[in-house]
Amino acid sequence: MAHPLQLGFQDAASPVMEELVHFHDHALMVVFLISTLVLYVIVAMISTKLTNKFILDSQEIEIIWTVLPAVILILIALPSLRILYLMDEINDPHLTIKAVGHQWYWSYEYTDYEDLGFDSYMVPTQDLAPGQFRLLEADHRMVVPVESPLRVLVTAEDVLHSWAVPALGVKMDAVPGRLNQTAFITSRPGIFYGQCSEICGANHSFMPIVVEAVPLEHFETWSSLMLEDA
């Protein structure tokens, strides 16, 4: 969960998000080193009147400042491509959930069950219980088992939406007439919040996403109760 004055990412709750955080730190360190070098060169050029003819016309230096940026770009590109392919990897999911975006709420269908589905609306401010978050709490949470490979099929019924949960490292556009898919594994129990991340109309800010990760036995109990109520 994000908090005021937070400078970094939310605590990672999936292996992919952990990789994304590590890659961010790696890239940020490269940017920091480059910025420091450029700043040093600028200050040195301004503060000294000394010149060196070997620096003004040197083939060796030209080779260095051509090859070095290429090496740096490779050091950034290779981890980036690795994570990109990891995010697209879907291997034998234990559970498939279909998330459908509407104006302005989400509906979820657990396709492995015969009749398990529900709509998820934002809880109005006046109905919030103590400790619940304004604009982020939903009346029905998407409950998933922890440490299980999950697949989410994302689509929309009316306009463009985007199903995004930052702590899980998941963001997938919901396009009418198109079925996109993404996957994640929750590495710990908890409640993870997200919001629609595509401007979709007047109430775009009022369609939160709440994913609750619970142990497998609790998930089975919850699904049994939901099926009985249906």
CSV table of C-alpha atoms in Angstrom, one decimal:
chain,number,residue,atom,x,y,z
A,1,MET,CA,0.0,0.0,0.0
A,2,ALA,CA,1.4,3.4,-1.0
A,3,HIS,CA,1.7,6.1,1.7
A,4,PRO,CA,2.2,9.9,1.7
A,5,LEU,CA,5.7,11.2,0.8
A,6,GLN,CA,6.7,7.7,-0.5
A,7,LEU,CA,9.7,8.0,-2.9
A,8,GLY,CA,10.0,4.4,-4.1
A,9,PHE,CA,7.7,1.6,-5.2
A,10,GLN,CA,5.2,-0.2,-3.1
A,11,ASP,CA,6.5,-3.4,-1.4
A,12,ALA,CA,6.6,-6.1,-4.1
A,13,ALA,CA,4.0,-8.9,-3.6
A,14,SER,CA,4.9,-11.0,-6.6
A,15,PRO,CA,8.2,-12.3,-8.1
A,16,VAL,CA,7.8,-10.2,-11.3
A,17,MET,CA,7.4,-7.0,-9.2
A,18,GLU,CA,10.5,-7.9,-7.3
A,19,GLU,CA,12.4,-8.2,-10.6
A,20,LEU,CA,11.0,-4.8,-11.7
A,21,VAL,CA,12.1,-3.1,-8.5
A,22,HIS,CA,15.6,-4.6,-8.9
A,23,PHE,CA,15.8,-3.5,-12.5
A,24,HIS,CA,14.6,0.0,-11.5
A,25,ASP,CA,17.4,0.2,-8.9
A,26,HIS,CA,19.9,-1.0,-11.5
A,27,ALA,CA,18.9,1.5,-14.2
A,28,LEU,CA,18.7,4.3,-11.6
A,29,MET,CA,22.3,3.6,-10.5
A,30,VAL,CA,23.5,3.8,-14.2
A,31,VAL,CA,21.7,7.1,-14.6
A,32,PHE,CA,23.2,8.4,-11.4
A,33,LEU,CA,26.8,7.5,-12.5
A,34,ILE,CA,26.3,9.1,-16.0
A,35,SER,CA,24.8,12.2,-14.4
A,36,THR,CA,27.8,12.5,-12.0
A,37,LEU,CA,30.3,12.1,-14.9
A,38,VAL,CA,28.6,14.7,-17.0
A,39,LEU,CA,28.4,17.1,-14.1
A,40,TYR,CA,32.1,16.6,-13.4
A,41,VAL,CA,33.0,17.3,-17.0
A,42,ILE,CA,30.9,20.4,-17.1
A,43,VAL,CA,32.4,21.8,-13.9
A,44,ALA,CA,35.9,20.9,-15.0
A,45,MET,CA,35.4,22.7,-18.4
A,46,ILE,CA,34.0,25.8,-16.7
A,47,SER,CA,36.5,26.1,-13.8
A,48,THR,CA,39.8,25.5,-15.6
A,49,LYS,CA,41.4,27.3,-18.5
A,50,LEU,CA,44.0,24.6,-19.2
A,51,THR,CA,43.7,22.8,-22.5
A,52,ASN,CA,45.3,19.6,-23.7
A,53,LYS,CA,45.9,19.0,-27.4
A,54,PHE,CA,45.6,15.3,-26.9
A,55,ILE,CA,42.1,15.7,-25.6
A,56,LEU,CA,41.1,18.2,-28.3
A,57,ASP,CA,42.0,15.8,-31.1
A,58,SER,CA,42.3,12.2,-29.9
A,59,GLN,CA,41.1,9.1,-31.8
A,60,GLU,CA,41.3,7.0,-28.6
A,61,ILE,CA,38.9,9.2,-26.7
A,62,GLU,CA,36.5,9.2,-29.6
A,63,ILE,CA,36.5,5.4,-29.5
A,64,ILE,CA,35.9,5.4,-25.8
A,65,TRP,CA,32.9,7.8,-25.9
A,66,THR,CA,31.4,5.8,-28.7
A,67,VAL,CA,31.9,2.3,-27.3
A,68,LEU,CA,31.1,3.1,-23.7
A,69,PRO,CA,27.5,4.3,-24.3
A,70,ALA,CA,26.8,1.2,-26.4
A,71,VAL,CA,28.0,-1.0,-23.5
A,72,ILE,CA,25.9,0.9,-21.0
A,73,LEU,CA,22.8,0.5,-23.3
A,74,ILE,CA,23.4,-3.2,-23.5
A,75,LEU,CA,23.7,-3.5,-19.7
A,76,ILE,CA,20.3,-1.8,-19.5
A,77,ALA,CA,18.6,-3.6,-22.4
A,78,LEU,CA,19.4,-7.2,-21.5
A,79,PRO,CA,17.8,-7.2,-18.0
A,80,SER,CA,14.9,-5.3,-19.5
A,81,LEU,CA,14.3,-7.8,-22.2
A,82,ARG,CA,14.5,-10.7,-19.7
A,83,ILE,CA,11.8,-9.1,-17.5
A,84,LEU,CA,9.7,-8.4,-20.5
A,85,TYR,CA,9.6,-12.1,-21.5
A,86,LEU,CA,9.1,-13.1,-17.8
A,87,MET,CA,6.0,-10.9,-17.7
A,88,ASP,CA,4.5,-12.6,-20.8
A,89,GLU,CA,5.3,-16.1,-19.5
A,90,ILE,CA,2.2,-18.1,-18.6
A,91,ASN,CA,2.8,-21.7,-17.5
A,92,ASP,CA,0.0,-24.0,-16.4
A,93,PRO,CA,-2.1,-21.5,-14.4
A,94,HIS,CA,-4.0,-23.0,-11.4
A,95,LEU,CA,-6.8,-20.6,-11.7
A,96,THR,CA,-8.2,-18.4,-14.5
A,97,ILE,CA,-10.2,-15.2,-13.7
A,98,LYS,CA,-11.9,-13.0,-16.3
A,99,ALA,CA,-12.0,-9.3,-15.4
A,100,VAL,CA,-14.4,-7.2,-17.4
A,101,GLY,CA,-14.3,-3.4,-17.3
A,102,HIS,CA,-17.6,-1.5,-17.3
A,103,GLN,CA,-18.5,2.2,-16.8
A,104,TRP,CA,-17.6,2.3,-14.0
A,105,TYR,CA,-17.1,-0.9,-12.2
A,106,TRP,CA,-15.4,-4.3,-12.6
A,107,SER,CA,-16.9,-7.7,-12.9
A,108,TYR,CA,-15.1,-10.9,-12.2
A,109,GLU,CA,-15.8,-14.4,-13.5
A,110,TYR,CA,-14.0,-17.5,-12.1
A,111,THR,CA,-14.0,-19.5,-15.3
A,112,ASP,CA,-12.9,-22.8,-13.6
A,113,TYR,CA,-16.1,-22.8,-11.6
A,114,GLU,CA,-19.6,-23.3,-13.2
A,115,ASP,CA,-21.3,-20.3,-11.7
A,116,LEU,CA,-18.9,-18.1,-9.7
A,117,GLY,CA,-18.9,-14.4,-10.7
A,118,PHE,CA,-19.7,-11.0,-9.2
A,119,ASP,CA,-19.6,-7.3,-9.8
A,120,SER,CA,-17.1,-5.1,-7.8
A,121,TYR,CA,-18.2,-1.5,-7.1
A,122,MET,CA,-16.4,1.2,-5.1
A,123,VAL,CA,-17.6,1.6,-1.6
A,124,PRO,CA,-18.9,5.1,-1.2
A,125,THR,CA,-17.1,7.4,1.3
A,126,GLN,CA,-20.1,7.5,3.7
A,127,ASP,CA,-20.2,3.7,3.9
A,128,LEU,CA,-16.5,3.1,4.6
A,129,ALA,CA,-15.7,1.1,7.8
A,130,PRO,CA,-12.9,2.3,10.1
A,131,GLY,CA,-9.5,1.6,8.5
A,132,GLN,CA,-10.8,1.3,4.9
A,133,PHE,CA,-9.3,3.5,2.2
A,134,ARG,CA,-11.4,6.1,0.4
A,135,LEU,CA,-11.7,5.6,-3.4
A,136,LEU,CA,-9.8,2.2,-3.1
A,137,GLU,CA,-12.1,-0.1,-1.3
A,138,ALA,CA,-14.5,-2.3,-3.2
A,139,ASP,CA,-17.7,-4.1,-2.0
A,140,HIS,CA,-16.5,-7.4,-3.5
A,141,ARG,CA,-12.8,-8.3,-3.6
A,142,MET,CA,-11.1,-10.5,-6.1
A,143,VAL,CA,-10.0,-13.4,-3.8
A,144,VAL,CA,-7.1,-15.5,-5.0
A,145,PRO,CA,-5.0,-18.3,-3.5
A,146,VAL,CA,-1.5,-17.3,-2.4
A,147,GLU,CA,1.6,-18.8,-4.1
A,148,SER,CA,-0.4,-20.2,-7.0
A,149,PRO,CA,0.1,-19.3,-10.7
A,150,LEU,CA,-2.9,-17.2,-11.8
A,151,ARG,CA,-4.1,-16.1,-15.2
A,152,VAL,CA,-6.3,-13.0,-15.6
A,153,LEU,CA,-8.2,-12.5,-18.9
A,154,VAL,CA,-8.9,-8.8,-19.3
A,155,THR,CA,-11.6,-7.2,-21.5
A,156,ALA,CA,-14.1,-4.4,-21.5
A,157,GLU,CA,-17.8,-4.1,-22.3
A,158,ASP,CA,-18.0,-0.4,-23.4
A,159,VAL,CA,-14.8,1.7,-23.6
A,160,LEU,CA,-11.1,1.3,-22.9
A,161,HIS,CA,-10.1,0.4,-19.3
A,162,SER,CA,-6.9,-0.9,-17.8
A,163,TRP,CA,-6.6,-3.5,-15.0
A,164,ALA,CA,-3.6,-2.5,-12.9
A,165,VAL,CA,-2.3,-3.6,-9.4
A,166,PRO,CA,1.1,-1.9,-8.8
A,167,ALA,CA,2.1,-4.2,-5.9
A,168,LEU,CA,1.7,-7.3,-8.2
A,169,GLY,CA,3.5,-5.7,-11.1
A,170,VAL,CA,0.4,-6.2,-13.3
A,171,LYS,CA,-1.1,-3.7,-15.8
A,172,MET,CA,-3.2,-4.8,-18.8
A,173,ASP,CA,-5.5,-2.8,-21.1
A,174,ALA,CA,-9.1,-3.8,-21.3
A,175,VAL,CA,-10.3,-3.4,-24.9
A,176,PRO,CA,-13.8,-4.0,-26.1
A,177,GLY,CA,-14.0,-7.0,-28.4
A,178,ARG,CA,-10.5,-8.1,-27.5
A,179,LEU,CA,-9.3,-10.6,-24.8
A,180,ASN,CA,-5.9,-9.8,-23.3
A,181,GLN,CA,-4.2,-12.0,-20.7
A,182,THR,CA,-1.7,-11.5,-18.0
A,183,ALA,CA,-0.4,-13.7,-15.2
A,184,PHE,CA,1.0,-13.3,-11.7
A,185,ILE,CA,1.8,-15.2,-8.5
A,186,THR,CA,1.1,-13.6,-5.1
A,187,SER,CA,4.1,-14.3,-2.9
A,188,ARG,CA,2.4,-13.5,0.4
A,189,PRO,CA,-1.1,-13.1,1.8
A,190,GLY,CA,-2.5,-9.6,1.8
A,191,ILE,CA,-4.8,-7.1,0.3
A,192,PHE,CA,-3.5,-5.3,-2.8
A,193,TYR,CA,-5.1,-2.2,-4.3
A,194,GLY,CA,-5.2,-0.9,-7.8
A,195,GLN,CA,-7.3,1.4,-10.0
A,196,CYS,CA,-8.4,1.7,-13.6
A,197,SER,CA,-5.4,3.1,-15.4
A,198,GLU,CA,-7.0,4.3,-18.6
A,199,ILE,CA,-9.1,7.4,-18.8
A,200,CYS,CA,-12.6,5.9,-19.3
A,201,GLY,CA,-15.1,8.7,-18.6
A,202,ALA,CA,-16.6,10.8,-15.9
A,203,ASN,CA,-16.2,8.3,-13.1
A,204,HIS,CA,-12.8,6.9,-14.1
A,205,SER,CA,-11.4,7.6,-10.6
A,206,PHE,CA,-14.1,5.5,-9.0
A,207,MET,CA,-13.5,2.0,-10.2
A,208,PRO,CA,-10.9,0.5,-7.8
A,209,ILE,CA,-9.4,-3.0,-8.0
A,210,VAL,CA,-8.9,-5.0,-4.8
A,211,VAL,CA,-7.1,-8.3,-4.8
A,212,GLU,CA,-7.1,-10.3,-1.6
A,213,ALA,CA,-4.5,-13.1,-1.5
A,214,VAL,CA,-5.4,-15.9,1.1
A,215,PRO,CA,-4.1,-19.4,1.8
A,216,LEU,CA,-5.5,-22.1,-0.4
A,217,GLU,CA,-7.8,-23.6,2.2
A,218,HIS,CA,-9.3,-20.2,2.9
A,219,PHE,CA,-9.9,-19.7,-0.8
A,220,GLU,CA,-11.6,-23.0,-1.1
A,221,THR,CA,-13.9,-22.1,1.8
A,222,TRP,CA,-14.6,-18.7,0.2
A,223,SER,CA,-15.4,-20.2,-3.2
A,224,SER,CA,-17.8,-22.8,-1.6
A,225,LEU,CA,-19.7,-20.0,0.3
A,226,MET,CA,-19.9,-17.9,-2.9
A,227,LEU,CA,-21.3,-20.9,-4.9
A,228,GLU,CA,-23.9,-21.6,-2.2
A,229,ASP,CA,-25.0,-17.9,-2.2
A,230,ALA,CA,-25.2,-18.0,-6.0
